[in-house]
Tab-separated table of C-alpha atoms and ligand atoms in Angstrom:
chain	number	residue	atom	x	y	z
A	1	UNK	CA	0.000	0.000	0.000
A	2	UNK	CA	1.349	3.399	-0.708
A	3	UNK	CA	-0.190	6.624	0.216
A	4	UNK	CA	1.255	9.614	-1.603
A	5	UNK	CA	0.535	13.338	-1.030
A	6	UNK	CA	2.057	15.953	-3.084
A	7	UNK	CA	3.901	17.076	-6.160
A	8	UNK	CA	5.261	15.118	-9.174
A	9	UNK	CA	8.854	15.134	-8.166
A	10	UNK	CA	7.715	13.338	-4.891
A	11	UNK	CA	5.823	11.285	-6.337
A	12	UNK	CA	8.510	9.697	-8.338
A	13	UNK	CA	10.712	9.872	-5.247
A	14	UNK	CA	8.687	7.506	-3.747
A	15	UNK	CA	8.310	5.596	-6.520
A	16	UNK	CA	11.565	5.397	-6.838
A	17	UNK	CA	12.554	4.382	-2.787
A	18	UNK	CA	9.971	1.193	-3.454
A	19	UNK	CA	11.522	0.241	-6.413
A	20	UNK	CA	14.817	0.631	-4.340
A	21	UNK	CA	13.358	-1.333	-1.806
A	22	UNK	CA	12.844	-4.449	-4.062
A	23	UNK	CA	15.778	-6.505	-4.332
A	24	UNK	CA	16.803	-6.557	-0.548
A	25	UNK	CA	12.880	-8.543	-0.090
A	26	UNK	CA	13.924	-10.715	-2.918
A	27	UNK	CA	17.011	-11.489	-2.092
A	28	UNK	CA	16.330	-12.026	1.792
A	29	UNK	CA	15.704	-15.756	2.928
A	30	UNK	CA	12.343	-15.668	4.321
A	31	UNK	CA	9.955	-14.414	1.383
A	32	UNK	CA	7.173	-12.873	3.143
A	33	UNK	CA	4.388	-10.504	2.023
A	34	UNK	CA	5.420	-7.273	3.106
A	35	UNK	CA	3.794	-3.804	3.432
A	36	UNK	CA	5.247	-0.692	2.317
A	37	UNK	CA	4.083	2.596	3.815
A	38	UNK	CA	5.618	6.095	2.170
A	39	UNK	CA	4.105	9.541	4.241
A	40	UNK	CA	4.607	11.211	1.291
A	41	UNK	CA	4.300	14.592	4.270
A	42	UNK	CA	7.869	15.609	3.582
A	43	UNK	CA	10.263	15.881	0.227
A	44	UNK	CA	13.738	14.577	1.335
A	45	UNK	CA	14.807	15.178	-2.252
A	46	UNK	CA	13.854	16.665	-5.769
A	47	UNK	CA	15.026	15.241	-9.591
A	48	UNK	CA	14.439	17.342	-12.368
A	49	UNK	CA	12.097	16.194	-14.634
A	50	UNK	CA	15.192	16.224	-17.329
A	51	UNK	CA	16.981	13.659	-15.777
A	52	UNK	CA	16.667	11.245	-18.082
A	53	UNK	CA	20.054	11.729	-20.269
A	54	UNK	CA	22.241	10.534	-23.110
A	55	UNK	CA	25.391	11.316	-24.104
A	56	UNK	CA	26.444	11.881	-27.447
A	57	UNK	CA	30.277	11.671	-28.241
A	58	UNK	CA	32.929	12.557	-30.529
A	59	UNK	CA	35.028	9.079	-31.277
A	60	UNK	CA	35.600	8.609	-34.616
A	61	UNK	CA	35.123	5.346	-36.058
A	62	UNK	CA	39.312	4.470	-35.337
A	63	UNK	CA	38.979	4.606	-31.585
A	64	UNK	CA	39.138	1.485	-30.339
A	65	UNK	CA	39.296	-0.856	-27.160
A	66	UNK	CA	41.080	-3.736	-26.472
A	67	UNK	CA	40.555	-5.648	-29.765
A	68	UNK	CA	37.401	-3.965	-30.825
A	69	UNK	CA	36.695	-0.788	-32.591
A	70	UNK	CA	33.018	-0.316	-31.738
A	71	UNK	CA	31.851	2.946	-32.849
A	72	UNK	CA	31.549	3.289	-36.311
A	73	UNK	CA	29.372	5.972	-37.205
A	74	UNK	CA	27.742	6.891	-33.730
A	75	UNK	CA	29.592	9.897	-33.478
A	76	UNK	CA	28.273	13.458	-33.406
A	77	UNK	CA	30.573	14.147	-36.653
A	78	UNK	CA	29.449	10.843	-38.580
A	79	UNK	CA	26.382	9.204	-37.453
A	80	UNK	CA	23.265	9.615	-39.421
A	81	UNK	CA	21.157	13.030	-38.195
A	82	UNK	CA	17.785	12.387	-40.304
A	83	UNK	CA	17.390	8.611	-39.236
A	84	UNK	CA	13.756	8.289	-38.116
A	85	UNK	CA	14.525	5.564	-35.591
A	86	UNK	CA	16.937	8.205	-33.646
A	87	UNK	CA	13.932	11.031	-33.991
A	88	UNK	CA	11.754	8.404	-32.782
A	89	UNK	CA	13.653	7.395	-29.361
A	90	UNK	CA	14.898	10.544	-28.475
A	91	UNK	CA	10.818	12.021	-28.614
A	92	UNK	CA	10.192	8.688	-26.943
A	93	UNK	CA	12.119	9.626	-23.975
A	94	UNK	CA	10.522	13.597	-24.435
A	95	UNK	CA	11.741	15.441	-22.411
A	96	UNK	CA	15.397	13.332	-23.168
A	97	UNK	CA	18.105	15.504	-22.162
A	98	UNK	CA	21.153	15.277	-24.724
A	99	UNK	CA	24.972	15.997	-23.286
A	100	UNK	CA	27.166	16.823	-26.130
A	101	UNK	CA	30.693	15.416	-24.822
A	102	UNK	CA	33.125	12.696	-23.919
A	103	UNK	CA	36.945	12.290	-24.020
A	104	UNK	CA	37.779	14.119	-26.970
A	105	UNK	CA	35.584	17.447	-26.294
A	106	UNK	CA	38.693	19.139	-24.681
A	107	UNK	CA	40.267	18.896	-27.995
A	108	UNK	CA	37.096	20.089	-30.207
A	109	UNK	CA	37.381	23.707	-31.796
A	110	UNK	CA	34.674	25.189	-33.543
A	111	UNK	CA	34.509	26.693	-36.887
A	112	UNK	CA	34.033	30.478	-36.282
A	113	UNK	CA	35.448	33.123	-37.959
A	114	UNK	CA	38.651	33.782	-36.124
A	115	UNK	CA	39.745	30.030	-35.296
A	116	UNK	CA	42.959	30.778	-37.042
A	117	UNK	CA	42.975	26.908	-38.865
A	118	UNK	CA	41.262	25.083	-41.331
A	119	UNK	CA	38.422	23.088	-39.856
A	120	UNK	CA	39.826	19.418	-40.632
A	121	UNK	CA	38.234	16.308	-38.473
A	122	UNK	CA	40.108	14.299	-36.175
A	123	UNK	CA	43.053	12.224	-37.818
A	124	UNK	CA	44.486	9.107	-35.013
A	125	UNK	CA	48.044	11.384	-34.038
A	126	UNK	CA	49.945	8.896	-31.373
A	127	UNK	CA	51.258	12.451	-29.926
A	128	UNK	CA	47.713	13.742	-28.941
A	129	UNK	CA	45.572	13.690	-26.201
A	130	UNK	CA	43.836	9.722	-26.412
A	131	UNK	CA	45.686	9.088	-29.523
A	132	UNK	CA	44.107	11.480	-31.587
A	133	UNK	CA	44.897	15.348	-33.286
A	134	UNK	CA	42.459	18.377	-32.379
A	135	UNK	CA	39.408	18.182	-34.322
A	136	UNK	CA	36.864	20.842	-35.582
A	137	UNK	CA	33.240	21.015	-36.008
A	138	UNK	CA	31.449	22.975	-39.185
A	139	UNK	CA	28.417	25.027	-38.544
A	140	UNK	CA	27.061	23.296	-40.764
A	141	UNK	CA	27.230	20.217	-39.292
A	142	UNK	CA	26.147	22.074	-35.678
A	143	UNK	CA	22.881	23.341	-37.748
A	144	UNK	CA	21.999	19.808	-38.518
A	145	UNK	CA	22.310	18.809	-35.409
A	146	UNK	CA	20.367	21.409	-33.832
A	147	UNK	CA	17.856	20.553	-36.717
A	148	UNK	CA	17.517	17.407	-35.005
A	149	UNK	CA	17.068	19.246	-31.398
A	150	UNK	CA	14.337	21.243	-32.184
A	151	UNK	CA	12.761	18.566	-33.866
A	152	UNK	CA	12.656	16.306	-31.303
A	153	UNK	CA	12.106	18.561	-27.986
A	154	UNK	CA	15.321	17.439	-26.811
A	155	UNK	CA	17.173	19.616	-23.613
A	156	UNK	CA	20.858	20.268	-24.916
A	157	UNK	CA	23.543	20.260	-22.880
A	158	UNK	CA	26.645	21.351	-24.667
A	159	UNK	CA	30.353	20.241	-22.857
A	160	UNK	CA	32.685	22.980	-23.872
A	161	UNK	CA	36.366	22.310	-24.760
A	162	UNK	CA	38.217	23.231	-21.482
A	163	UNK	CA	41.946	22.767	-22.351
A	164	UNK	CA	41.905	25.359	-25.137
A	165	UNK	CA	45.070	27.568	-24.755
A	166	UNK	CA	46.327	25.661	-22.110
A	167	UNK	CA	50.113	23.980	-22.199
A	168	UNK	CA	50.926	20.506	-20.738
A	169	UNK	CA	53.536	21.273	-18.018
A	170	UNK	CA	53.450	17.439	-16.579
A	171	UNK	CA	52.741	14.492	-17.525
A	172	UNK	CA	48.691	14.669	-17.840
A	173	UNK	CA	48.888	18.052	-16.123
A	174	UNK	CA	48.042	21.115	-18.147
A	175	UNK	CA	48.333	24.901	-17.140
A	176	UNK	CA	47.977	28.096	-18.271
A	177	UNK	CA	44.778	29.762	-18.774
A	178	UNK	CA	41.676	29.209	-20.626
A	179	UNK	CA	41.530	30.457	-24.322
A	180	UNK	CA	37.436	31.381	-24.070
A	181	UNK	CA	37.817	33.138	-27.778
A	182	UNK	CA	37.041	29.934	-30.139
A	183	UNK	CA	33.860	29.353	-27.670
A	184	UNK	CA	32.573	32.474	-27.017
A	185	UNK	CA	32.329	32.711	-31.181
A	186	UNK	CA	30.740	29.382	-30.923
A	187	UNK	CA	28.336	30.568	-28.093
A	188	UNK	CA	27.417	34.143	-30.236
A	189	UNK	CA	26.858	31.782	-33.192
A	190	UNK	CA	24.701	29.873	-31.144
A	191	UNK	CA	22.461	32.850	-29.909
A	192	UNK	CA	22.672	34.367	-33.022
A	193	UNK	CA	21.005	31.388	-34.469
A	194	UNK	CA	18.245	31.161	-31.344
A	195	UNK	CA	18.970	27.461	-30.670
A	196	UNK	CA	18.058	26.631	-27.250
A	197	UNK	CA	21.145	25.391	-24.740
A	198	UNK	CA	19.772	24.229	-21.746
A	199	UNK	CA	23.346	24.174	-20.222
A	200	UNK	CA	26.796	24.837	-20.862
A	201	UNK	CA	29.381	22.587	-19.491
A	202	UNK	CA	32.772	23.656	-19.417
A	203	UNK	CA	35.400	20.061	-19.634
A	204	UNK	CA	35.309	16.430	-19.314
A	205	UNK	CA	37.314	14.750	-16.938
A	206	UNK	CA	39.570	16.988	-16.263
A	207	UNK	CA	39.078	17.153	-12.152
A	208	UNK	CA	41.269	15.567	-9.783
A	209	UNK	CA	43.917	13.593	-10.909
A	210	UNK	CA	42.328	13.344	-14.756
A	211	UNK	CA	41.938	11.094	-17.792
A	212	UNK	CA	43.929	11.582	-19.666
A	213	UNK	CA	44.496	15.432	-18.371
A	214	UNK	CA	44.177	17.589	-15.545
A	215	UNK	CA	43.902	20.951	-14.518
A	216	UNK	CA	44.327	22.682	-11.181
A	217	UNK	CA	40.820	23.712	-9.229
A	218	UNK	CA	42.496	27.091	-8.432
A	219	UNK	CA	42.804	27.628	-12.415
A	220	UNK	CA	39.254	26.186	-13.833
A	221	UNK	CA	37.547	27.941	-10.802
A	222	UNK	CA	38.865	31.108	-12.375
A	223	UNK	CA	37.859	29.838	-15.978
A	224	UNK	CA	34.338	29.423	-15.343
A	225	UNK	CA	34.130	32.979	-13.482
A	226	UNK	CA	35.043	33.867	-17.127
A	227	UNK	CA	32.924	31.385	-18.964
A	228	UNK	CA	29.931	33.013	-16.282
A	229	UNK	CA	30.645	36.086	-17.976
A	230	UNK	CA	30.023	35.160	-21.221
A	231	UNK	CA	27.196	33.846	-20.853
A	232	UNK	CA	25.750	36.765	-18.753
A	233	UNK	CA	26.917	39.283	-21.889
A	234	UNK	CA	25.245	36.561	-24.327
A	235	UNK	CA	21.823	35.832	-22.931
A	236	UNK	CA	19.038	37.833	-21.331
A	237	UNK	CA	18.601	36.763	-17.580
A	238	UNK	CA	15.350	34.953	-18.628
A	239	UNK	CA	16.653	32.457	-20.694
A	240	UNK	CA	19.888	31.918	-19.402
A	241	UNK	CA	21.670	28.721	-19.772
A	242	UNK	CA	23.103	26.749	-16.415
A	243	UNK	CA	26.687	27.212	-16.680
A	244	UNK	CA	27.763	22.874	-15.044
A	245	UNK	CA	31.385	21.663	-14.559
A	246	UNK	CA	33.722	19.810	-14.056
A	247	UNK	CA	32.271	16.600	-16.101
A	248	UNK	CA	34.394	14.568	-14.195
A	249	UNK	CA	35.388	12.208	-11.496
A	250	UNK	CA	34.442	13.426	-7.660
A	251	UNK	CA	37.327	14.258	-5.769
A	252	UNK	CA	36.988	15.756	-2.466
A	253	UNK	CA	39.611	18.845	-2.412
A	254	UNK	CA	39.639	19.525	-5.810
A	255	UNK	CA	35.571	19.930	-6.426
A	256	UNK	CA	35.434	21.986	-2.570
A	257	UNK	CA	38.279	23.950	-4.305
A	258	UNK	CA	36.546	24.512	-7.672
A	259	UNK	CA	33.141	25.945	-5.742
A	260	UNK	CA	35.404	28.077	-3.779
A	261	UNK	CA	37.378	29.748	-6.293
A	262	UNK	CA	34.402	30.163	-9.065
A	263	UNK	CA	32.070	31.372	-6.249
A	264	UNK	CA	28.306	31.831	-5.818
A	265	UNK	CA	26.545	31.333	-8.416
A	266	UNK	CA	28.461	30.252	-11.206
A	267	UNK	CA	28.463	26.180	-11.068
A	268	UNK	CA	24.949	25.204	-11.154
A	269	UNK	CA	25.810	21.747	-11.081
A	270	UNK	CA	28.371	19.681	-10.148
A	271	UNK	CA	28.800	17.198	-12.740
A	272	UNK	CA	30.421	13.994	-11.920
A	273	UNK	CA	30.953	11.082	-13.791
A	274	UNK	CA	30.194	6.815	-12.364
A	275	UNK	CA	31.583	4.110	-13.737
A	276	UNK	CA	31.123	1.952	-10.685
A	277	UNK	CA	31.254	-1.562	-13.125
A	278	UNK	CA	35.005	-1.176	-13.849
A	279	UNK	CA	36.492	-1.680	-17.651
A	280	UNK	CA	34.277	-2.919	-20.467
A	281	UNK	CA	36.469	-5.868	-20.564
A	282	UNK	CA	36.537	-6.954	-16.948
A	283	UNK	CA	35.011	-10.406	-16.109
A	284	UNK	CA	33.682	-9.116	-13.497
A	285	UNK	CA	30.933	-6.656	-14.939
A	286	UNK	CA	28.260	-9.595	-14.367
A	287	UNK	CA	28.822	-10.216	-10.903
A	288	UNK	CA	29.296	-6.630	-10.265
A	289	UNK	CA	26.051	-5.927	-12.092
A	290	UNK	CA	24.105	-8.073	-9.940
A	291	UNK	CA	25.735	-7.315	-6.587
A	292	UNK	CA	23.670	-4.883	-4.515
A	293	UNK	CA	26.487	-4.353	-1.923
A	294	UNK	CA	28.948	-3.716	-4.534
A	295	UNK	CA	26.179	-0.870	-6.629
A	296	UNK	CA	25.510	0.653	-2.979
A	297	UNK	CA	28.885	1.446	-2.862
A	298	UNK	CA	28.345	3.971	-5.026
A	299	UNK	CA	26.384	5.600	-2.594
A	300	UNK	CA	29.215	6.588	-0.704
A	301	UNK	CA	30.488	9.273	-3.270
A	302	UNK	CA	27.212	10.355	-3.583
A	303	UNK	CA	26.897	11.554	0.015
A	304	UNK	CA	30.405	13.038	-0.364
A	305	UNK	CA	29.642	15.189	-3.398
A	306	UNK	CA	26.185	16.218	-1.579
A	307	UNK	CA	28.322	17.286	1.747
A	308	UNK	CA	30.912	19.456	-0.768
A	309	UNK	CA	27.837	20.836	-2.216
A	310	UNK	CA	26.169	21.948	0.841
A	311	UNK	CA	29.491	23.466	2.325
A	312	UNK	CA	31.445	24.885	-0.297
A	313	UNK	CA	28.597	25.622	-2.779
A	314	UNK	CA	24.721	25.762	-1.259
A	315	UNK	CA	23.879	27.345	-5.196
A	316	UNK	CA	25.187	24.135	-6.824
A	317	UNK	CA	23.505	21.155	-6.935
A	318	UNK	CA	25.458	17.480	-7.598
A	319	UNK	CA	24.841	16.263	-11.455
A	320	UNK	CA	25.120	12.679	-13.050
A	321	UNK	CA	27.182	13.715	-16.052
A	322	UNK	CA	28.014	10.542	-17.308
A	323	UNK	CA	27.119	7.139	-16.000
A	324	UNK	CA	27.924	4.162	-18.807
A	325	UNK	CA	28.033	1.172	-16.045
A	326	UNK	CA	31.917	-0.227	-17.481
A	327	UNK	CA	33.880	2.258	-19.170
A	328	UNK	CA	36.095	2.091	-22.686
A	329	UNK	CA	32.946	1.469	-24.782
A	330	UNK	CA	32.100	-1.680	-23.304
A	331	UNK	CA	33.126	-4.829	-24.336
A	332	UNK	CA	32.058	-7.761	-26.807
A	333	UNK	CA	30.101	-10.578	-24.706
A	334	UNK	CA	29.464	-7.928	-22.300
A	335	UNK	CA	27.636	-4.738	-23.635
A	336	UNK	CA	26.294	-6.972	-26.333
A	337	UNK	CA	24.650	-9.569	-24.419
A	338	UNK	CA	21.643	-8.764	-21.853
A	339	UNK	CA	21.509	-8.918	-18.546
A	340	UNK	CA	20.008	-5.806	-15.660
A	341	UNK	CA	19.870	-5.416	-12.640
A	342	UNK	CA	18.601	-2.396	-10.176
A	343	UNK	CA	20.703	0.736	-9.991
B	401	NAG	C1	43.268	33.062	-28.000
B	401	NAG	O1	43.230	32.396	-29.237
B	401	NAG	C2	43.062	33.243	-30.363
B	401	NAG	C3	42.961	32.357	-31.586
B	401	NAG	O2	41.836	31.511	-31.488
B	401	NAG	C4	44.216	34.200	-30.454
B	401	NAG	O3	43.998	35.088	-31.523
B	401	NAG	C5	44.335	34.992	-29.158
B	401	NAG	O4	45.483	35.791	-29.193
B	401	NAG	C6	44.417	34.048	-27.963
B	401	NAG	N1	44.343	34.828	-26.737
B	401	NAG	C7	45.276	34.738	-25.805
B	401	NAG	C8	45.044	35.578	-24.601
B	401	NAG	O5	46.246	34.032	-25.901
B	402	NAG	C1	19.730	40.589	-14.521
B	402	NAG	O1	20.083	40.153	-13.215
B	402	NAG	C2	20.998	40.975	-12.553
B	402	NAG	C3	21.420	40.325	-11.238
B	402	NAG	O2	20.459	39.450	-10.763
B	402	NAG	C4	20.368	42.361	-12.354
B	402	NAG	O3	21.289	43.222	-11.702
B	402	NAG	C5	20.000	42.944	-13.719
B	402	NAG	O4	19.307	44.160	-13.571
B	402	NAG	C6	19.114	41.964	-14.515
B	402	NAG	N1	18.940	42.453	-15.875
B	402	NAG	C7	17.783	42.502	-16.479
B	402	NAG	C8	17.784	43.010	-17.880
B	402	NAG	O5	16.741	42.092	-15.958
């Protein structure tokens, strides 16, 4: 029996602390029939009704894992824009927030009229960041893909490239301040063109210790005070887009830092990324998937992140950025087969 009282957001709260409550009665030894009571008297917690979120990425079809290359044309530069199927699922979700982003964002540039290059894609360059050169993105190619937004309703997240003007000074360290110029064209092209961004997210994986690269707190704190202004010369304080960071993993000192430097009101959200199933190619995805003490785990950085938040930055609020269960795309006789579980 349930009794509920209240909004739509607590609604599904509830919903979602029976659904949570399922696999501990299953899994205990004596099966009984059990009642579940939720007072719905008092919200203990709030999701947005965008929560529901897919990532689209930049790999081009050579990036590869282990033995596989899996991505073919699923890329934001390649895959196939006016596929009905895609229109189809991503209204089917409606209202399916999209993040533009993964590895290679910090090494996207856009093609405005000052980027001082030709716009060529990304060629595999053992030198560069994840084994691949800088690549650029046409207008052209950002019109049809904001063709596809409006068509479809979807909420647009857009993961800005964070390492722009910056130098590697370490080994997966970079420094030196943020280039904004390439973006804030981007940005004015955007406005100019009146396609909606729900949020702008400035770098993936870049907190902490890094993929691939990092970047001190002190330094992207001051980055997004800049990135704030931009957006607050851009857009009109009605419609103005969440400004989210750092699109990466939680790590205590570094996100308290980065909410300290950028201050109030700049990062809306803390994005952070979970990939609490290990590497695509682990054996041990299966178990993992169907271990409830190993996915409660989880839990623990998710009480962290809230703590940070409520200490260092009472504006923010702690984001999901990325969540793909097993990281490196996944692995053959793992992503391919089925098999769920409860989150
Ligand atoms: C930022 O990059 C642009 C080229 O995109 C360049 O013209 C400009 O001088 C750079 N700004 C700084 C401060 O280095
Ligand atoms: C926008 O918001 C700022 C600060 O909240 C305020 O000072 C300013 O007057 C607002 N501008 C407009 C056009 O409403």
């Amino acid at each position: 029996t349930t009794s509920f009282a209240g909004g739509g957001s607590m609604r599904l709260w509830s919903l979602l602390l029976l659904l949570v409550c399922l696999p501990t009665l299953i899994l205990s030894e004596d099966y009984s029939d059990v009642t579940v009571i939720v007072r719905g008297s008092k919200t203990i917690a709030a999701t947005s009704d965008e929560f529901i979120c897919a990532t689209l990425d930049w790999w081009p079809p050579e990036k590869c894992n282990y033995d596989q290359c899996p991505w073919g044309k699923a890329s934001i530069l390649n895959m196939d824009l006016t596929n009905p199927l895609l229109a189809k699922v991503i209204q089917a979700f409606s209202p399916l927030r999209i993040r533009v982003g993964g590895s290679l964002q910090d090494q996207v540039v856009y093609e405005t009229p000052n980027l001082g290059s030709p716009c060529r894609p990304f060629t595999k360059a053992s030198s560069g960041l994840f084994g691949f050169s800088k690549g650029c993105i046409t207008m052209e190619r950002w019109d049809a893909m904001n063709d596809l937004f409006l068509n479809t309703g979807a909420v647009i997240t857009f993961g800005l490239n964070a390492l722009r003007g910056r130098k590697q000074i370490r080994k997966g360290v970079w420094g030196g301040a943020w280039n904004s110029s390439n973006a804030q064209e981007f940005m004015e092209y955007t406005v100019s063109m009146n396609y909606p961004i729900d949020s702008w997210e400035f770098g993936n994986e870049l907190s902490g210790s890094g993929i691939g690269a990092s970047v001190g707190a002190e330094q992207y704190g001051k980055d997004l005070v800049e990135l704030q202004k931009i957006v607050d010369q851009l857009y009109e304080n009605s419609s103005k887009p969440l400004v989210l960071a750092p699109g990466g993993f939680y790590d205590k000192q570094w996100f308290a830092k980065l909410l300290d430097v950028s201050g109030p009101n700049v990062v809306r959200g803390m994005t952070h990324h979970i990939y609490n199933l290990g590497a695509g190619n682990d054996p041990h995805v299966a178990n993992r998937i169907l271990d409830p003490q190993h996915l409660s785990r989880v839990s623990d950085t998710f009480r962290d992140l809230q703590l940070t938040v409520q200490r260092h930055g009472p504006w923010s609020a702690p984001w999901v950025g990325e969540a793909g269960g097993a990281y490196n795309s996944g692995s053959r006789t793992v992503s391919n087969t089925f098999l769920d579980s409860f989150w």
